[in-house]
Amino acid sequence: MEGARVSAVILDLDGTLLDTERATRGILKEFLAKHGKVPDAEKEEKRLGQMHKESAAAIVKDYELPMTAAEFSEAIIPMYKERWPQAKTLPGVNRLVRHLHKHGVPLALASNSIRNNIETKISHQKAGWKDSFSVILGGDDVKRGKPFPDIFLEAAKRLGVDASSCLVIEDSLVGVRAAKAAGAKVIAVPSLRNQDEYYSIANSVLHSLLEFQPELWDLPAFEDWVQNALPIEPLCIRDLIADVVSCGDLSLLNISTDDCSYESVPDQVSGVFFGWAKVELHGTFKVVVSIGWDLSLGIAKRMMQPSFLGHINNFKRERLHLLLVGYIRKLEHEDNISDALKVSEEDESIGCAALDLPTFYHHASSSPFA
């Protein structure tokens, strides 16, 4: 990108690096139920990325809770702390952090979370994040949190660079606004798929960090692709119920379970993947899986289309598990989700060849399938 030279990268934490939202989902509902209240989804979406102090005061007011904001925080934060160890890294995160650290790119972590909470969250990660980040800032380290620019200006200052030469990666709209206000370049990886249009102020909008191309920002390019396939941290999707229908040289799987089948799939998983499918009564097969979102009705609905690489006999309502071990490409033509999910002959060829390589093949008998 013209004028896109970057000398440092600043990353948000919740929803950008860690899937803390999924790990802690239901906590607010559980807390409010004790007071005869029910969460308002629209209000909670707007709170995404806010300072805890600010959101706590708003929650107490919105739901007319019989307590102060401080009392609310004291009661609910321990509930979150119990769940934070369950938060998993989002697709492409460890790969990106390792890559930039390896090449000496200065890295900062800048979150609206309280600094002590940040330390707790990252302490559960085994990827050496503490050593990778030169600077770690929480919302209580600056006078004003996001959407004000203070935290990004302070991060740039501590990194010894100008904010205009920083690339910020964010998932929330308040974070994107804060980064733009600081004069930084911004990549948005939205947590809420039905609000992509609000992120147009970002320099670039990605579905996941698997789509990130460092060379576009004058950063060292990734060198981990293997024959047009990218190894990923294995993602296991269990207990799907499906029918299989022959379609030429492929056998397509029609997933017949409801949305709860996708609880193990982070919202930022999108694109064409490949891996292994274990069908309870038929064995283990090579599979290419396209995953995306249908936004046509104004709500975000998860869509998945697995295709066996090869022909197997038709079957109905059998349980299967998917183990995705590689990534091929992002989806195209997403205004028509049916077209976007179509697997091309090139996708089939890449997936089939890759799954014969030791890098990918050994997963067929790995523990997630045990």
mmCIF file of N, CA and C in Angstrom, residues 14-93:
data_model
loop_
_atom_site.group_PDB
_atom_site.id
_atom_site.type_symbol
_atom_site.label_atom_id
_atom_site.label_comp_id
_atom_site.label_asym_id
_atom_site.label_seq_id
_atom_site.Cartn_x
_atom_site.Cartn_y
_atom_site.Cartn_z
ATOM 1 N N ASP A 14 -8.416 -8.464 23.766
ATOM 2 C CA ASP A 14 -9.689 -9.185 23.763
ATOM 3 C C ASP A 14 -10.385 -9.085 22.408
ATOM 4 N N GLY A 15 -10.653 -10.227 21.806
ATOM 5 C CA GLY A 15 -11.331 -10.242 20.514
ATOM 6 C C GLY A 15 -10.393 -10.092 19.335
ATOM 7 N N THR A 16 -9.142 -9.708 19.608
ATOM 8 C CA THR A 16 -8.138 -9.580 18.549
ATOM 9 C C THR A 16 -7.120 -10.707 18.656
ATOM 10 N N LEU A 17 -6.574 -10.896 19.852
ATOM 11 C CA LEU A 17 -5.642 -11.992 20.089
ATOM 12 C C LEU A 17 -6.314 -13.178 20.774
ATOM 13 N N LEU A 18 -7.159 -12.870 21.753
ATOM 14 C CA LEU A 18 -7.809 -13.916 22.534
ATOM 15 C C LEU A 18 -9.323 -13.910 22.324
ATOM 16 N N ASP A 19 -9.893 -15.104 22.257
ATOM 17 C CA ASP A 19 -11.345 -15.244 22.111
ATOM 18 C C ASP A 19 -11.998 -15.233 23.492
ATOM 19 N N THR A 20 -11.785 -14.130 24.216
ATOM 20 C CA THR A 20 -12.316 -14.032 25.574
ATOM 21 C C THR A 20 -13.837 -13.930 25.594
ATOM 22 N N GLU A 21 -14.413 -13.370 24.541
ATOM 23 C CA GLU A 21 -15.875 -13.241 24.482
ATOM 24 C C GLU A 21 -16.534 -14.617 24.516
ATOM 25 N N ARG A 22 -16.014 -15.550 23.738
ATOM 26 C CA ARG A 22 -16.601 -16.894 23.707
ATOM 27 C C ARG A 22 -16.368 -17.613 25.036
ATOM 28 N N ALA A 23 -15.185 -17.412 25.615
ATOM 29 C CA ALA A 23 -14.867 -18.089 26.872
ATOM 30 C C ALA A 23 -15.741 -17.599 28.022
ATOM 31 N N THR A 24 -16.141 -16.330 27.970
ATOM 32 C CA THR A 24 -16.899 -15.750 29.089
ATOM 33 C C THR A 24 -18.372 -15.535 28.754
ATOM 34 N N ARG A 25 -18.793 -16.047 27.627
ATOM 35 C CA ARG A 25 -20.177 -15.854 27.199
ATOM 36 C C ARG A 25 -21.152 -16.405 28.247
ATOM 37 N N GLY A 26 -22.171 -15.639 28.544
ATOM 38 C CA GLY A 26 -23.189 -16.075 29.479
ATOM 39 C C GLY A 26 -23.003 -15.579 30.897
ATOM 40 N N ILE A 27 -21.828 -15.004 31.198
ATOM 41 C CA ILE A 27 -21.575 -14.552 32.563
ATOM 42 C C ILE A 27 -22.499 -13.399 32.947
ATOM 43 N N LEU A 28 -22.621 -12.407 32.059
ATOM 44 C CA LEU A 28 -23.495 -11.279 32.369
ATOM 45 C C LEU A 28 -24.943 -11.745 32.514
ATOM 46 N N LYS A 29 -25.365 -12.657 31.634
ATOM 47 C CA LYS A 29 -26.727 -13.190 31.718
ATOM 48 C C LYS A 29 -26.953 -13.871 33.066
ATOM 49 N N GLU A 30 -25.968 -14.656 33.478
ATOM 50 C CA GLU A 30 -26.056 -15.355 34.761
ATOM 51 C C GLU A 30 -26.135 -14.361 35.919
ATOM 52 N N PHE A 31 -25.318 -13.313 35.833
ATOM 53 C CA PHE A 31 -25.300 -12.312 36.913
ATOM 54 C C PHE A 31 -26.623 -11.549 36.976
ATOM 55 N N LEU A 32 -27.110 -11.113 35.826
ATOM 56 C CA LEU A 32 -28.347 -10.334 35.797
ATOM 57 C C LEU A 32 -29.554 -11.156 36.231
ATOM 58 N N ALA A 33 -29.512 -12.445 35.934
ATOM 59 C CA ALA A 33 -30.646 -13.320 36.299
ATOM 60 C C ALA A 33 -30.877 -13.319 37.803
ATOM 61 N N LYS A 34 -29.811 -13.138 38.564
ATOM 62 C CA LYS A 34 -29.944 -13.093 40.026
ATOM 63 C C LYS A 34 -30.761 -11.882 40.477
ATOM 64 N N HIS A 35 -30.859 -10.899 39.578
ATOM 65 C CA HIS A 35 -31.599 -9.677 39.907
ATOM 66 C C HIS A 35 -32.855 -9.533 39.049
ATOM 67 N N GLY A 36 -33.261 -10.642 38.436
ATOM 68 C CA GLY A 36 -34.474 -10.637 37.639
ATOM 69 C C GLY A 36 -34.379 -9.847 36.351
ATOM 70 N N LYS A 37 -33.154 -9.739 35.798
ATOM 71 C CA LYS A 37 -32.937 -8.962 34.574
ATOM 72 C C LYS A 37 -32.439 -9.869 33.452
ATOM 73 N N VAL A 38 -32.603 -9.376 32.217
ATOM 74 C CA VAL A 38 -32.146 -10.101 31.032
ATOM 75 C C VAL A 38 -31.279 -9.161 30.188
ATOM 76 N N PRO A 39 -30.129 -9.628 29.677
ATOM 77 C CA PRO A 39 -29.265 -8.762 28.877
ATOM 78 C C PRO A 39 -29.954 -8.257 27.609
ATOM 79 N N ASP A 40 -29.668 -7.018 27.246
ATOM 80 C CA ASP A 40 -30.138 -6.421 26.001
ATOM 81 C C ASP A 40 -28.997 -6.564 24.996
ATOM 82 N N ALA A 41 -29.178 -7.428 23.999
ATOM 83 C CA ALA A 41 -28.102 -7.743 23.057
ATOM 84 C C ALA A 41 -27.573 -6.506 22.345
ATOM 85 N N GLU A 42 -28.462 -5.605 21.963
ATOM 86 C CA GLU A 42 -28.047 -4.404 21.236
ATOM 87 C C GLU A 42 -27.159 -3.519 22.109
ATOM 88 N N LYS A 43 -27.547 -3.347 23.355
ATOM 89 C CA LYS A 43 -26.751 -2.520 24.262
ATOM 90 C C LYS A 43 -25.386 -3.161 24.529
ATOM 91 N N GLU A 44 -25.368 -4.479 24.673
ATOM 92 C CA GLU A 44 -24.106 -5.147 24.977
ATOM 93 C C GLU A 44 -23.153 -5.125 23.793
ATOM 94 N N GLU A 45 -23.677 -5.190 22.574
ATOM 95 C CA GLU A 45 -22.824 -5.089 21.397
ATOM 96 C C GLU A 45 -22.149 -3.719 21.339
ATOM 97 N N LYS A 46 -22.880 -2.680 21.696
ATOM 98 C CA LYS A 46 -22.324 -1.324 21.657
ATOM 99 C C LYS A 46 -21.245 -1.123 22.721
ATOM 100 N N ARG A 47 -21.245 -1.973 23.738
ATOM 101 C CA ARG A 47 -20.244 -1.850 24.793
ATOM 102 C C ARG A 47 -18.929 -2.541 24.438
ATOM 103 N N LEU A 48 -18.892 -3.238 23.305
ATOM 104 C CA LEU A 48 -17.699 -3.974 22.910
ATOM 105 C C LEU A 48 -16.487 -3.056 22.853
ATOM 106 N N GLY A 49 -15.445 -3.407 23.588
ATOM 107 C CA GLY A 49 -14.204 -2.647 23.550
ATOM 108 C C GLY A 49 -14.128 -1.493 24.522
ATOM 109 N N GLN A 50 -15.196 -1.219 25.266
ATOM 110 C CA GLN A 50 -15.193 -0.112 26.211
ATOM 111 C C GLN A 50 -14.293 -0.417 27.412
ATOM 112 N N MET A 51 -13.913 0.663 28.120
ATOM 113 C CA MET A 51 -13.221 0.523 29.396
ATOM 114 C C MET A 51 -14.147 -0.190 30.370
ATOM 115 N N HIS A 52 -13.581 -1.046 31.223
ATOM 116 C CA HIS A 52 -14.420 -1.763 32.188
ATOM 117 C C HIS A 52 -15.161 -0.799 33.109
ATOM 118 N N LYS A 53 -14.473 0.212 33.578
ATOM 119 C CA LYS A 53 -15.095 1.168 34.498
ATOM 120 C C LYS A 53 -16.306 1.830 33.852
ATOM 121 N N GLU A 54 -16.151 2.176 32.569
ATOM 122 C CA GLU A 54 -17.234 2.831 31.833
ATOM 123 C C GLU A 54 -18.402 1.866 31.609
ATOM 124 N N SER A 55 -18.099 0.651 31.188
ATOM 125 C CA SER A 55 -19.178 -0.317 30.912
ATOM 126 C C SER A 55 -19.869 -0.749 32.202
ATOM 127 N N ALA A 56 -19.116 -0.869 33.292
ATOM 128 C CA ALA A 56 -19.717 -1.264 34.568
ATOM 129 C C ALA A 56 -20.742 -0.233 35.019
ATOM 130 N N ALA A 57 -20.383 1.054 34.919
ATOM 131 C CA ALA A 57 -21.316 2.114 35.316
ATOM 132 C C ALA A 57 -22.564 2.095 34.443
ATOM 133 N N ALA A 58 -22.377 1.846 33.134
ATOM 134 C CA ALA A 58 -23.508 1.827 32.206
ATOM 135 C C ALA A 58 -24.421 0.629 32.469
ATOM 136 N N ILE A 59 -23.829 -0.525 32.789
ATOM 137 C CA ILE A 59 -24.632 -1.721 33.067
ATOM 138 C C ILE A 59 -25.483 -1.521 34.314
ATOM 139 N N VAL A 60 -24.881 -0.973 35.355
ATOM 140 C CA VAL A 60 -25.630 -0.718 36.589
ATOM 141 C C VAL A 60 -26.809 0.220 36.322
ATOM 142 N N LYS A 61 -26.571 1.230 35.498
ATOM 143 C CA LYS A 61 -27.624 2.199 35.168
ATOM 144 C C LYS A 61 -28.682 1.580 34.260
ATOM 145 N N ASP A 62 -28.247 0.912 33.185
ATOM 146 C CA ASP A 62 -29.185 0.372 32.191
ATOM 147 C C ASP A 62 -30.130 -0.673 32.790
ATOM 148 N N TYR A 63 -29.600 -1.477 33.706
ATOM 149 C CA TYR A 63 -30.417 -2.555 34.262
ATOM 150 C C TYR A 63 -30.930 -2.244 35.670
ATOM 151 N N GLU A 64 -30.701 -0.997 36.075
ATOM 152 C CA GLU A 64 -31.188 -0.523 37.380
ATOM 153 C C GLU A 64 -30.807 -1.504 38.498
ATOM 154 N N LEU A 65 -29.536 -1.839 38.554
ATOM 155 C CA LEU A 65 -29.055 -2.779 39.556
ATOM 156 C C LEU A 65 -28.903 -2.083 40.918
ATOM 157 N N PRO A 66 -29.221 -2.789 41.996
ATOM 158 C CA PRO A 66 -29.168 -2.194 43.338
ATOM 159 C C PRO A 66 -27.759 -2.189 43.918
ATOM 160 N N MET A 67 -26.825 -1.549 43.218
ATOM 161 C CA MET A 67 -25.424 -1.528 43.653
ATOM 162 C C MET A 67 -24.686 -0.420 42.918
ATOM 163 N N THR A 68 -23.506 -0.107 43.389
ATOM 164 C CA THR A 68 -22.668 0.858 42.696
ATOM 165 C C THR A 68 -21.868 0.133 41.615
ATOM 166 N N ALA A 69 -21.257 0.914 40.728
ATOM 167 C CA ALA A 69 -20.421 0.313 39.686
ATOM 168 C C ALA A 69 -19.256 -0.449 40.306
ATOM 169 N N ALA A 70 -18.703 0.076 41.388
ATOM 170 C CA ALA A 70 -17.583 -0.595 42.056
ATOM 171 C C ALA A 70 -18.024 -1.928 42.651
ATOM 172 N N GLU A 71 -19.211 -1.948 43.233
ATOM 173 C CA GLU A 71 -19.732 -3.192 43.803
ATOM 174 C C GLU A 71 -20.026 -4.212 42.709
ATOM 175 N N PHE A 72 -20.541 -3.727 41.582
ATOM 176 C CA PHE A 72 -20.792 -4.608 40.440
ATOM 177 C C PHE A 72 -19.474 -5.244 39.978
ATOM 178 N N SER A 73 -18.425 -4.443 39.829
ATOM 179 C CA SER A 73 -17.124 -4.949 39.391
ATOM 180 C C SER A 73 -16.568 -5.976 40.364
ATOM 181 N N GLU A 74 -16.669 -5.670 41.651
ATOM 182 C CA GLU A 74 -16.142 -6.567 42.668
ATOM 183 C C GLU A 74 -16.849 -7.921 42.641
ATOM 184 N N ALA A 75 -18.114 -7.913 42.269
ATOM 185 C CA ALA A 75 -18.892 -9.151 42.239
ATOM 186 C C ALA A 75 -18.686 -9.951 40.966
ATOM 187 N N ILE A 76 -18.539 -9.262 39.824
ATOM 188 C CA ILE A 76 -18.535 -9.986 38.548
ATOM 189 C C ILE A 76 -17.137 -10.342 38.053
ATOM 190 N N ILE A 77 -16.112 -9.566 38.382
ATOM 191 C CA ILE A 77 -14.773 -9.841 37.864
ATOM 192 C C ILE A 77 -14.265 -11.224 38.264
ATOM 193 N N PRO A 78 -14.493 -11.696 39.505
ATOM 194 C CA PRO A 78 -14.061 -13.066 39.822
ATOM 195 C C PRO A 78 -14.702 -14.121 38.922
ATOM 196 N N MET A 79 -15.922 -13.871 38.466
ATOM 197 C CA MET A 79 -16.588 -14.808 37.569
ATOM 198 C C MET A 79 -15.858 -14.863 36.231
ATOM 199 N N TYR A 80 -15.398 -13.702 35.761
ATOM 200 C CA TYR A 80 -14.635 -13.658 34.511
ATOM 201 C C TYR A 80 -13.268 -14.326 34.680
ATOM 202 N N LYS A 81 -12.614 -14.077 35.811
ATOM 203 C CA LYS A 81 -11.285 -14.634 36.032
ATOM 204 C C LYS A 81 -11.304 -16.159 35.997
ATOM 205 N N GLU A 82 -12.396 -16.756 36.427
ATOM 206 C CA GLU A 82 -12.514 -18.210 36.393
ATOM 207 C C GLU A 82 -12.526 -18.744 34.967
ATOM 208 N N ARG A 83 -13.015 -17.917 34.039
ATOM 209 C CA ARG A 83 -13.168 -18.369 32.643
ATOM 210 C C ARG A 83 -11.981 -17.973 31.758
ATOM 211 N N TRP A 84 -11.227 -16.948 32.129
ATOM 212 C CA TRP A 84 -10.153 -16.487 31.249
ATOM 213 C C TRP A 84 -9.159 -17.568 30.845
ATOM 214 N N PRO A 85 -8.837 -18.525 31.727
ATOM 215 C CA PRO A 85 -7.918 -19.584 31.292
ATOM 216 C C PRO A 85 -8.445 -20.400 30.113
ATOM 217 N N GLN A 86 -9.749 -20.361 29.874
ATOM 218 C CA GLN A 86 -10.337 -21.122 28.773
ATOM 219 C C GLN A 86 -10.253 -20.373 27.438
ATOM 220 N N ALA A 87 -9.879 -19.100 27.487
ATOM 221 C CA ALA A 87 -9.845 -18.293 26.256
ATOM 222 C C ALA A 87 -8.730 -18.777 25.330
ATOM 223 N N LYS A 88 -9.089 -19.071 24.105
ATOM 224 C CA LYS A 88 -8.124 -19.571 23.124
ATOM 225 C C LYS A 88 -7.648 -18.440 22.215
ATOM 226 N N THR A 89 -6.462 -18.619 21.666
ATOM 227 C CA THR A 89 -5.957 -17.642 20.706
ATOM 228 C C THR A 89 -6.769 -17.746 19.421
ATOM 229 N N LEU A 90 -6.953 -16.624 18.771
ATOM 230 C CA LEU A 90 -7.726 -16.586 17.533
ATOM 231 C C LEU A 90 -6.857 -16.982 16.341
ATOM 232 N N PRO A 91 -7.472 -17.356 15.221
ATOM 233 C CA PRO A 91 -6.719 -17.871 14.073
ATOM 234 C C PRO A 91 -5.629 -16.912 13.605
ATOM 235 N N GLY A 92 -4.421 -17.436 13.456
ATOM 236 C CA GLY A 92 -3.307 -16.668 12.913
ATOM 237 C C GLY A 92 -2.565 -15.808 13.917
ATOM 238 N N VAL A 93 -3.018 -15.775 15.164
ATOM 239 C CA VAL A 93 -2.432 -14.880 16.165
ATOM 240 C C VAL A 93 -1.014 -15.288 16.545
#
